[in-house]
Coordinates of C-alpha atoms and ligand atoms in Angstrom, one line a residue:
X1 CA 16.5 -25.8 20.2
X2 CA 16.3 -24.4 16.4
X3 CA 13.8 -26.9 14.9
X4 CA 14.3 -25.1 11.2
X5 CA 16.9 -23.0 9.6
X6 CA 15.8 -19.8 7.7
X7 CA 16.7 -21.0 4.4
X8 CA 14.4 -24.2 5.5
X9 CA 11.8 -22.2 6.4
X10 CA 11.8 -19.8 3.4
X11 CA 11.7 -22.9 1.1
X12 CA 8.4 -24.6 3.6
X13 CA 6.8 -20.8 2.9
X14 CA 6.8 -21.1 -0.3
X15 CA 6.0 -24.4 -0.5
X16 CA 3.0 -24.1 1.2
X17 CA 1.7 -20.4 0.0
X18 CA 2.6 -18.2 2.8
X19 CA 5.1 -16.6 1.2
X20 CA 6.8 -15.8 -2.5
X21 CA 9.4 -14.5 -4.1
X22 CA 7.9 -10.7 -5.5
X23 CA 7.8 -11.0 -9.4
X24 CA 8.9 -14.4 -9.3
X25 CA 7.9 -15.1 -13.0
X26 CA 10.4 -12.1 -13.8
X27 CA 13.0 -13.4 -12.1
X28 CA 11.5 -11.7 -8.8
X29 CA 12.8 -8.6 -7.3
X30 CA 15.3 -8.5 -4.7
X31 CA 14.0 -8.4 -1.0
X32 CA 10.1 -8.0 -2.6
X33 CA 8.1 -11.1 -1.1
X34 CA 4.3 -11.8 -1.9
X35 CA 2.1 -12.7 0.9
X36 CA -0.2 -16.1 -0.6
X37 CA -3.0 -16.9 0.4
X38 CA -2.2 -18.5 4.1
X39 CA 0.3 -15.8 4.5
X40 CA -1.9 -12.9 3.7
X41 CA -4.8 -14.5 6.5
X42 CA -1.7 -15.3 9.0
X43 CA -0.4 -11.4 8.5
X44 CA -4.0 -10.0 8.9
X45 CA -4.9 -11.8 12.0
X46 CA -1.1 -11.0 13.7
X47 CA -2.6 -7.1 12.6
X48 CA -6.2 -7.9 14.0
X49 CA -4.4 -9.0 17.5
X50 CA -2.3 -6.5 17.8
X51 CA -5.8 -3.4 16.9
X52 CA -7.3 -5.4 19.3
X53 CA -5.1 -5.3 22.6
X54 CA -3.6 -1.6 21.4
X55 CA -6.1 0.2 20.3
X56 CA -9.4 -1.7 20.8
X57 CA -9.4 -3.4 24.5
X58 CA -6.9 -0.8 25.7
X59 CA -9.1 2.2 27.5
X60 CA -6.3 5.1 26.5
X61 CA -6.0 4.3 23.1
X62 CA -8.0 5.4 19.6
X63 CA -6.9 4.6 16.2
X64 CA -5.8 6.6 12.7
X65 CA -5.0 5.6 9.5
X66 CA -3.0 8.3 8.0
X67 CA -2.3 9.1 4.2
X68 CA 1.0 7.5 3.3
X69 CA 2.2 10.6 1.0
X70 CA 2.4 13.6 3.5
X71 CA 3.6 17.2 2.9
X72 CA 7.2 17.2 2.0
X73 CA 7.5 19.7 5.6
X74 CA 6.6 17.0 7.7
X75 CA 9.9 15.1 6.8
X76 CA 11.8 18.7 7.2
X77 CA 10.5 18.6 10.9
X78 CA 10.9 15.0 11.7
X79 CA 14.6 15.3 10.2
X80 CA 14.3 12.6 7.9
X81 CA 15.0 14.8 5.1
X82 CA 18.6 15.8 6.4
X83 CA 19.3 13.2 8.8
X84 CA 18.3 9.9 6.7
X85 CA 20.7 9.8 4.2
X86 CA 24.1 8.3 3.7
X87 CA 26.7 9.6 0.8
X88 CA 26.9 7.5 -2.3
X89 CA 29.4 6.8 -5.4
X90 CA 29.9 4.2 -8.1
X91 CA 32.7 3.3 -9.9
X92 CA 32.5 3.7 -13.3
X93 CA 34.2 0.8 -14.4
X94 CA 33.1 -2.2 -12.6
X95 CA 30.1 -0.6 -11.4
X96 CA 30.5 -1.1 -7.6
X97 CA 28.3 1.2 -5.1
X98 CA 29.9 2.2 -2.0
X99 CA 30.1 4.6 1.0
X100 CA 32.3 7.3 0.1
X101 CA 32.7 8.2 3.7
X102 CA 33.0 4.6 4.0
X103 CA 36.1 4.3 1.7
X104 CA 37.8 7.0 3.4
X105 CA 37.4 5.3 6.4
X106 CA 38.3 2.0 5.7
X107 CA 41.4 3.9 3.7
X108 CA 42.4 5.7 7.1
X109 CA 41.8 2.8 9.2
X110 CA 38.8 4.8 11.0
X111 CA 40.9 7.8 11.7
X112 CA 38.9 9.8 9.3
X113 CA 35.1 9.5 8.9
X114 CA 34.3 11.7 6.4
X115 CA 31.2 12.5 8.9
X116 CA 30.3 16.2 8.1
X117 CA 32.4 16.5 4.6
X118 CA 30.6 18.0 2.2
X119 CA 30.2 15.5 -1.6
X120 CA 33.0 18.0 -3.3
X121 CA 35.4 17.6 0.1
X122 CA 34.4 14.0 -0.5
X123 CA 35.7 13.8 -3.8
X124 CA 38.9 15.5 -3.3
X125 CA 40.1 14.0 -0.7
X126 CA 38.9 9.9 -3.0
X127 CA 41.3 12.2 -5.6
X128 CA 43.9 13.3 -3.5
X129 CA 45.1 10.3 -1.8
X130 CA 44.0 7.8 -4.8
X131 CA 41.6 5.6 -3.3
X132 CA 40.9 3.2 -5.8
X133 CA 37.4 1.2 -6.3
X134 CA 38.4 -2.0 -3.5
X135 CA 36.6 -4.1 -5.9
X136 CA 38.4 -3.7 -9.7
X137 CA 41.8 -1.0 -8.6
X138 CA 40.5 2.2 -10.9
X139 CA 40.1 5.8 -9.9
X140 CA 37.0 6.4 -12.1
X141 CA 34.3 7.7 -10.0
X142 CA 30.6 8.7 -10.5
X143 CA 30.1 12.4 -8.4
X144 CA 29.0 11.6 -4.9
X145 CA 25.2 11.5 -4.5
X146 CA 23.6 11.9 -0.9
X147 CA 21.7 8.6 -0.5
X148 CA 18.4 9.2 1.4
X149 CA 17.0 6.2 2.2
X150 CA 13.6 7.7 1.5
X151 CA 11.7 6.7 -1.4
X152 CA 11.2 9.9 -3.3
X153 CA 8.6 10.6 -6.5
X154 CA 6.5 13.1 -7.5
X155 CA 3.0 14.4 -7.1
X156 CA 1.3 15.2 -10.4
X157 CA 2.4 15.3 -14.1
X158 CA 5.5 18.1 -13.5
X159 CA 8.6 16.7 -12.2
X160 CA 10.4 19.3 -10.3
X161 CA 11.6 20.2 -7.2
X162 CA 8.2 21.2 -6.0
X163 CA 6.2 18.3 -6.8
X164 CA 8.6 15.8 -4.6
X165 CA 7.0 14.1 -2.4
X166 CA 8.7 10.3 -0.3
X167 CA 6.8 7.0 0.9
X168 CA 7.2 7.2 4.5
X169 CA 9.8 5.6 6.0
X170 CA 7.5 5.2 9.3
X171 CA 3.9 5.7 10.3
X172 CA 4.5 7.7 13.0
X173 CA 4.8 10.8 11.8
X174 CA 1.1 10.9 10.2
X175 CA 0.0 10.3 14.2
X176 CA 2.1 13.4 15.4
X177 CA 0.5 16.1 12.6
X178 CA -3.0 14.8 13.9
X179 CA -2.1 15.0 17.0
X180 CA -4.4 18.1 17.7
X181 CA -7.2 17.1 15.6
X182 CA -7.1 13.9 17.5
X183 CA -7.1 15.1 21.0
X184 CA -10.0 17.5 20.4
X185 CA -12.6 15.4 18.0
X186 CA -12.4 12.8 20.5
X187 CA -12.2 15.5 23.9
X188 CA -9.6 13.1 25.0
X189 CA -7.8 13.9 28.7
X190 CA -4.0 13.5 28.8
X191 CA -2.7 10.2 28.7
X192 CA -4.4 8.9 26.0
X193 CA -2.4 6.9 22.7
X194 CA -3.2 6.7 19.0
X195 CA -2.4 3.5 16.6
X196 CA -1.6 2.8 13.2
X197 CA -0.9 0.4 11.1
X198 CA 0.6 0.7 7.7
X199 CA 3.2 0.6 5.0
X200 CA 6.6 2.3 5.7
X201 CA 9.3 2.3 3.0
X202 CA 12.9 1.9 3.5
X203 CA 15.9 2.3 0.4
X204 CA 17.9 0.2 2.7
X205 CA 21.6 -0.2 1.3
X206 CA 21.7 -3.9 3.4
X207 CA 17.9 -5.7 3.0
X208 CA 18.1 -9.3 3.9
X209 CA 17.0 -12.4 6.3
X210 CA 14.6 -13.0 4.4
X211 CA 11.3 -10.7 5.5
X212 CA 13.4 -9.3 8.6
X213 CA 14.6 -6.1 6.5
X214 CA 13.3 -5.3 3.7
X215 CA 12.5 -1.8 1.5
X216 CA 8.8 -2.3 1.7
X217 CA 7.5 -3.4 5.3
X218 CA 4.6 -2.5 7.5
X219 CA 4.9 -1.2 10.9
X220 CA 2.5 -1.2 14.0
X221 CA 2.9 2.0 16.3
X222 CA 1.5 3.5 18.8
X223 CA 1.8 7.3 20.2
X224 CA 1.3 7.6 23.8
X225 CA 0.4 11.3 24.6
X226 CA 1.4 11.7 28.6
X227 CA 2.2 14.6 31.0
X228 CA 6.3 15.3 31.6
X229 CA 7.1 13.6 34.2
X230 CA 4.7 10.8 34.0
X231 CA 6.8 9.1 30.4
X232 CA 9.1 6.8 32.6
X233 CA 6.3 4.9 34.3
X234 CA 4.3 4.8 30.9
X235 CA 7.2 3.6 29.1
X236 CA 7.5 0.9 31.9
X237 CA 3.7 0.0 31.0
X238 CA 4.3 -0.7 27.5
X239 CA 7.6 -2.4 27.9
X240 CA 5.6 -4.7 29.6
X241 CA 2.7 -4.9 27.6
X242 CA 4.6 -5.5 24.4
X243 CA 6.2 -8.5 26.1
X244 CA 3.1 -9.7 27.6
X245 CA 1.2 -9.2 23.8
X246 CA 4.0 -11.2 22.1
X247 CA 3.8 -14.2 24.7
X248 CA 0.1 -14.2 24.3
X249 CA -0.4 -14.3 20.8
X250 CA 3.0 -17.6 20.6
X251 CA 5.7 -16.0 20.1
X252 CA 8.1 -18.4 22.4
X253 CA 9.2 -16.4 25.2
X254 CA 12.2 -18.4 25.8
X255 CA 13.7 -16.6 22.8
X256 CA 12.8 -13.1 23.8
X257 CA 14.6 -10.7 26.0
X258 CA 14.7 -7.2 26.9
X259 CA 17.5 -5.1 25.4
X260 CA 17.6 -1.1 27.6
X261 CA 19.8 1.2 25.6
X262 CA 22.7 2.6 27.4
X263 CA 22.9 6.1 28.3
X264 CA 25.4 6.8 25.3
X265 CA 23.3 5.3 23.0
X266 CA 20.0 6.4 23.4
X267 CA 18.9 9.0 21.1
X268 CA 19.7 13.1 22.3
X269 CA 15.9 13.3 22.9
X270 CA 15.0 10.0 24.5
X271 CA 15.7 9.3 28.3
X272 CA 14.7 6.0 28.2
X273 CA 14.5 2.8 25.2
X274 CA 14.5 -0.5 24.9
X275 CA 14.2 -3.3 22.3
X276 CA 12.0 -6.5 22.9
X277 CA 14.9 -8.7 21.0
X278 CA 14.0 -12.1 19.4
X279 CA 16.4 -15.1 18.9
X280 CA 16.6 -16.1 15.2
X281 CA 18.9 -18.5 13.8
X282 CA 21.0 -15.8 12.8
X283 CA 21.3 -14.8 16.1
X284 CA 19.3 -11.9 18.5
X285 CA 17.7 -9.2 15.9
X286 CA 15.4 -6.3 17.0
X287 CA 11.7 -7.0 16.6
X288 CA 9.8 -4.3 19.0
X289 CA 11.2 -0.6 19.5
X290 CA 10.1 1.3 22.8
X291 CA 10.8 4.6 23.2
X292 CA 10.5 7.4 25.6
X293 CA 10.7 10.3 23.3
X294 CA 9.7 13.6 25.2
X295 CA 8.2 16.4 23.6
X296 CA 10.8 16.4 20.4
X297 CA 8.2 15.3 18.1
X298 CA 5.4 17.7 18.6
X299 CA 8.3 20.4 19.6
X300 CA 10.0 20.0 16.1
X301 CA 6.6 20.2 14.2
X302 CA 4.7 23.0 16.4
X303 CA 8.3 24.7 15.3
X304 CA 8.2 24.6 12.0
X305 CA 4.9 25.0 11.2
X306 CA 4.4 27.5 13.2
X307 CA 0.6 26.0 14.5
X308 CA 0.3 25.7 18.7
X309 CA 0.2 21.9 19.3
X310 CA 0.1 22.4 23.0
X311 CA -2.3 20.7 25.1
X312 CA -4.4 22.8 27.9
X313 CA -4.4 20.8 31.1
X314 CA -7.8 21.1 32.5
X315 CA -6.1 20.4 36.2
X316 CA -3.4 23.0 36.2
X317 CA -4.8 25.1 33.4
X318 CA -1.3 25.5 31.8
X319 CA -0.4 24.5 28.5
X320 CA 2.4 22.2 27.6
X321 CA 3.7 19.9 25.0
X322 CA 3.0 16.6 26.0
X323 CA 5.6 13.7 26.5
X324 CA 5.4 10.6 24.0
X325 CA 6.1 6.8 24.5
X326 CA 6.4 5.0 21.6
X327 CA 6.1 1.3 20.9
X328 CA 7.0 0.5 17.2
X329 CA 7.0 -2.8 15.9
X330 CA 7.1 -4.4 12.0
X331 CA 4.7 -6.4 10.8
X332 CA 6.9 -9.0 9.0
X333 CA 9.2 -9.4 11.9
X334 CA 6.4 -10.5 14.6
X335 CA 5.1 -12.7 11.5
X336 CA 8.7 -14.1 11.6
X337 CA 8.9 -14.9 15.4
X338 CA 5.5 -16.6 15.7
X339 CA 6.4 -18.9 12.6
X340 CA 10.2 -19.5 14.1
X341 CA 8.1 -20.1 17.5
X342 CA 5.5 -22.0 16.2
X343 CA 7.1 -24.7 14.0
X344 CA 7.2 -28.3 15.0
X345 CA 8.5 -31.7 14.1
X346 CA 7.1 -34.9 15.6
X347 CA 9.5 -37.9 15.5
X348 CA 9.4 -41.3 15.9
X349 CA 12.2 -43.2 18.2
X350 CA 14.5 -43.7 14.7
X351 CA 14.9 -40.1 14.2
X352 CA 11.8 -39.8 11.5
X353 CA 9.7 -36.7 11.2
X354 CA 6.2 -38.2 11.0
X355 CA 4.3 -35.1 11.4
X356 CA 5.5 -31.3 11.0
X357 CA 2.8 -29.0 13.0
X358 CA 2.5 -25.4 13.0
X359 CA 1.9 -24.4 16.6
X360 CA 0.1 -21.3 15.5
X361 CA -2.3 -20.1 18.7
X362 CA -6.0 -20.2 17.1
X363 CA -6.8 -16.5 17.2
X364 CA -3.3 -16.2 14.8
X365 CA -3.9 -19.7 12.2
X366 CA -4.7 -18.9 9.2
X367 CA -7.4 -21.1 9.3
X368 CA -9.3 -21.7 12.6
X369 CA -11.5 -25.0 11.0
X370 CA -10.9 -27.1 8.2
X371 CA -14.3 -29.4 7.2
X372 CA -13.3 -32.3 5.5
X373 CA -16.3 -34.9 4.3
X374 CA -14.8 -38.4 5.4
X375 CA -16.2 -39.9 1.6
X376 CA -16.7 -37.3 -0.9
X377 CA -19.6 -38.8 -2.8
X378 CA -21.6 -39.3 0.5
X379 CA -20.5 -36.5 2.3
X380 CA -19.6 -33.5 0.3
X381 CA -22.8 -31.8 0.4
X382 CA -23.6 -32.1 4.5
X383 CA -19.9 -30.6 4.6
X384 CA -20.1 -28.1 1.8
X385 CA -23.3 -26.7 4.5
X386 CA -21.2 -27.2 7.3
X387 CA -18.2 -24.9 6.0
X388 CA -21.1 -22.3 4.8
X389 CA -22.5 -21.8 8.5
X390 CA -18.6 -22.0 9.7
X391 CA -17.3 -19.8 7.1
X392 CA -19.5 -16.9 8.4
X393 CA -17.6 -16.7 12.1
X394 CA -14.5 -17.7 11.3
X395 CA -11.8 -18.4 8.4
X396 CA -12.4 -21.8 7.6
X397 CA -11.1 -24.3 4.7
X398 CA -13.2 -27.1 3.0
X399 CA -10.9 -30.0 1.9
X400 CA -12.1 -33.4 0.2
X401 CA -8.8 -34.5 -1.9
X402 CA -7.0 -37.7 -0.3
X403 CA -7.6 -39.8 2.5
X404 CA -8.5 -38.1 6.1
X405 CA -5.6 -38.6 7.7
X406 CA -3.2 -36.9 4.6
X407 CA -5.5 -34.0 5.3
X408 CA -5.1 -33.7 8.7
X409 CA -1.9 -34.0 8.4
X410 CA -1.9 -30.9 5.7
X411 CA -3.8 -28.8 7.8
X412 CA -1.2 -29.5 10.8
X413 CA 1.3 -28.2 8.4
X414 CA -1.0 -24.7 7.7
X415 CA -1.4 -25.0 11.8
X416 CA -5.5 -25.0 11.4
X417 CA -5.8 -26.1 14.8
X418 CA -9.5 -28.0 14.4
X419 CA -10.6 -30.1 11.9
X420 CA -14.0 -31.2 11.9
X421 CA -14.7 -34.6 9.4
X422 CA -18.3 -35.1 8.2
X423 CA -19.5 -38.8 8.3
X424 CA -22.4 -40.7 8.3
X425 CA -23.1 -39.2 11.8
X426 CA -23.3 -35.5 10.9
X427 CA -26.4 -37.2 8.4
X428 CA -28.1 -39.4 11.1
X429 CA -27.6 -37.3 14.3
X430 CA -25.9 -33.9 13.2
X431 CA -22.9 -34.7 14.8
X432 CA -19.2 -34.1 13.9
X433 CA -15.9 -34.6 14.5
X434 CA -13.7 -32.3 16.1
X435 CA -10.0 -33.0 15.6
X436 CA -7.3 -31.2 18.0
X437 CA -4.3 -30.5 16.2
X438 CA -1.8 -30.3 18.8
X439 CA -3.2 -33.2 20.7
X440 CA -5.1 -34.6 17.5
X441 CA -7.3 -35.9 20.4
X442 CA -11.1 -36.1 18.7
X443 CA -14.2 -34.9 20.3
X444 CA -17.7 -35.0 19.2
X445 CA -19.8 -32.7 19.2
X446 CA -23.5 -31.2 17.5
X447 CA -22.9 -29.0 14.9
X448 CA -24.3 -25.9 16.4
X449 CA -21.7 -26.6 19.8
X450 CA -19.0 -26.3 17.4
X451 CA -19.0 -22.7 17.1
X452 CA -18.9 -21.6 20.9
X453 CA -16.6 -24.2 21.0
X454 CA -14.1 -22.7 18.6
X455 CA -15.0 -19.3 19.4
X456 CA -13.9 -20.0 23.9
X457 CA -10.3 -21.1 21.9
X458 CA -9.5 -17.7 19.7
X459 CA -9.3 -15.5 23.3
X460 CA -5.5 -14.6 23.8
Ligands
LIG1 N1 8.9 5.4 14.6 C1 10.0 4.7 15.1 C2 10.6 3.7 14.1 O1 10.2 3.6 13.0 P1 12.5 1.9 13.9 O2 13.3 1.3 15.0 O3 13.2 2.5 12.8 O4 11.6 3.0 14.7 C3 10.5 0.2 14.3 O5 11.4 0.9 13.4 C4 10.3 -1.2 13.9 O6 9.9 -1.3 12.6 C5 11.5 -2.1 14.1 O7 11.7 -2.5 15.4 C6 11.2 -3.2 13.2 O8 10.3 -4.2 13.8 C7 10.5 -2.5 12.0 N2 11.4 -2.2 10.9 C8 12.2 -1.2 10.8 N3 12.9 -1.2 9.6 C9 12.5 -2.3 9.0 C10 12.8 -2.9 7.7 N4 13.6 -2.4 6.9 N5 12.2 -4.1 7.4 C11 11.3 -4.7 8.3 N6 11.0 -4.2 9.4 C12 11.5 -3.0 9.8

């Protein structure tokens, strides 16, 4: 059952410093949002989970953290540069953008795309048949532009053709062009996968749902380097592991599902993918990409730059180009099923919330501990030690405003799952209380038990 609605949940981010509108203060910026303090910790550790199983505790896989401007070639080769775009036009009066092969085919009920016109073929046939602006009736266009949803700008003072250089609309790329550098510093053996995380831009022409699509976004993605005819069983390996990883780390598996691409609508160069779906209010949305891609990568770049990416098989000795499966996932979208997943409302019989929880799993909380002193004047300074010794092994919070139980009940709202209170105990026999969150059970324990203790609950 849907315990909140986005727009609910939106206004709870915000509310409680997860997440804010980008340039608020200016009257914010469409589709920006600023990560606040809990939302920065909660994004880092959903990052820090997902190093750890992929690239850390995974015996295939090393990591790279590529430079986010990259040769202008490289998005030649990848196609980006002639296949990411969509053509553009304005009217001049009302100031509408649109599709121009959009208007045409709206116009011709879908008899005519406009798909391969050129902008001046474009233009004379808007002309021609007088298809007016749909918003305001005039036949005053701007000259069609091709909209690449690449983020372009330019290197250095000069701005001209040569100095262009885009944000990278994925990370993935920066994995392929290392691909040799990668597979001989480390003497790897065939299969082996590289991660990275990082920023990816997007000039999306329809951002919304909040952080679901936006222009600015971070994506998680792994290249798995594997010998043809091996990629099907691989890509059956990380299809599963992607599940497993979401389940593990909260995200409720109730709401997720397995979506395989048909035959006619998988890509020409990938023989099999499939999206790990998640059920959002709005309805099932994409959250995690896996895709058999063959050699088409490293084929389009050893191609056009002319430099032998081909990997010397020490079995066979014979050179090939391996075979990638590709597991890409965003950031903000995981972020946005574990918070869906992990909300909670406690109710009495009449229908009253009387606690809201975030069922975050430890390892993914913001905070793992909160340390609150049960009387500030005759606690604070045992407590203020206490959160120093916690402080250095995990992310911890020190709270002494309001009466204990308002600040548990704060910190079940955050979803720290263990709160520890300082009393006169922790003075006379250095013990504490430790405060379950989902059970809100209470345990006591020494001080120094408390670490192991939380530490035995962050495994996932
Ligand atoms: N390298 C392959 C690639 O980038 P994609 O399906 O375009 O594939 C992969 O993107 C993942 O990145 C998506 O499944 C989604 O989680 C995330 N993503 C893509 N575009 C996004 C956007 N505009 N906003 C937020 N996340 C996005």
């Amino acid at each position: 059952m849907q315990k909140i609605t986005l727009e609910e949940l939106v206004a709870y981010l915000k509310e409680q410093g997860f997440v804010f509108q980008g340039s608020e203060i200016y009257g914010g910026l469409a589709n920006a949002w600023d990560y606040g303090p809990l939302g920065v910790e909660l994004k880092r550790n959903i990052k820090n989970a997902w190093w750890k199983k992929f690239v850390q505790n995974n015996r295939y896989n090393v990591g790279l953290d590529a430079a986010l401007l990259m040769n202008k070639e490289v998005w030649v080769a990848s196609g980006h540069i002639g296949s990411f775009s969509d053509p553009l036009v304005d009217c001049k009066k009302c100031h509408s953008r649109f599709r121009a092969d959009k208007l045409i085919e709206d116009y011709t009920h879908g008899e005519i795309t406009g798909d391969g016109m050129s902008n001046e073929e474009l233009t004379k046939y808007l002309l021609d048949h007088k298809i007016v602006c749909p918003t305001c009736g005039a036949l005053d266009y701007t000259d069609i532009r091709q909209f690449n949803l690449m983020f372009k700008t330019h290197m250095g003072v000069i701005e001209e053709a040569k100095s262009e250089v885009y944000l990278r609309p994925e990370t993935a790329q920066g994995i392929f062009v290392n691909f040799k550098n990668i597979q001989r510093t480390t003497r790897r053996k065939l299969p082996f996968g590289v991660g990275q995380i990082g920023k990816s831009f997007r000039n999306e022409i329809t951002p919304g749902n909040f952080i679901f699509r936006t222009r600015e976004f971070e994506q998680m993605e792994l290249e798995f380097f594997c010998k043809p005819g091996t990629e099907l069983e691989w890509f059956s390996y990380w299809r599963k592991y992607c599940m497993d990883f979401l389940k593990s780390i909260g995200v409720d598996g109730e709401k997720l599902r397995y979506r395989d691409h048909e035959q006619k609508e998988l890509s020409f160069y990938s023989n099999a993918t499939t999206d790990i779906e998640f059920e959002f209010p709005w309805g099932f949305g994409e959250l995690w990409g896996i895709a058999s891609r063959t050699n088409y990568d490293l084929n389009a770049h050893q191609t056009h730059s002319k430099e032998n990416l081909e990997y010397l098989d020490p079995e066979t000795n014979t050179k090939y180009l391996p075979y990638v499966v590709e597991p890409s996932v965003g950031v903000e979208r995981m972020l946005l099923s574990i918070l869906f997943s992990a909300y909670d409302e406690e109710k009495d019989e009449t229908g009253k919330v009387t606690r809201t929880v975030l069922r975050l799993h430890p390892a993914i909380a913001p905070y793992k501990v909160a340390v609150l002193p049960l009387i500030k004047k005759n606690h604070s300074e045992k407590a203020y030690e206490i959160f120093d010794l916690l402080s250095e092994h995990f992310q911890a919070v020190y709270d002494e405003t309001a009466n204990v139980g308002k600040r548990y009940r704060r910190q079940d709202a955050i979803g720290t799952p263990y709160c520890i209170c300082v009393d006169d105990n922790t003075i006379n026999d250095g013990t504490v209380t430790v405060r379950d969150r989902d059970t809100m059970e209470q345990i006591t324990l020494k001080v120094e038990e408390v670490i192991p203790y939380i530490d035995s609950k962050l495994k996932f």
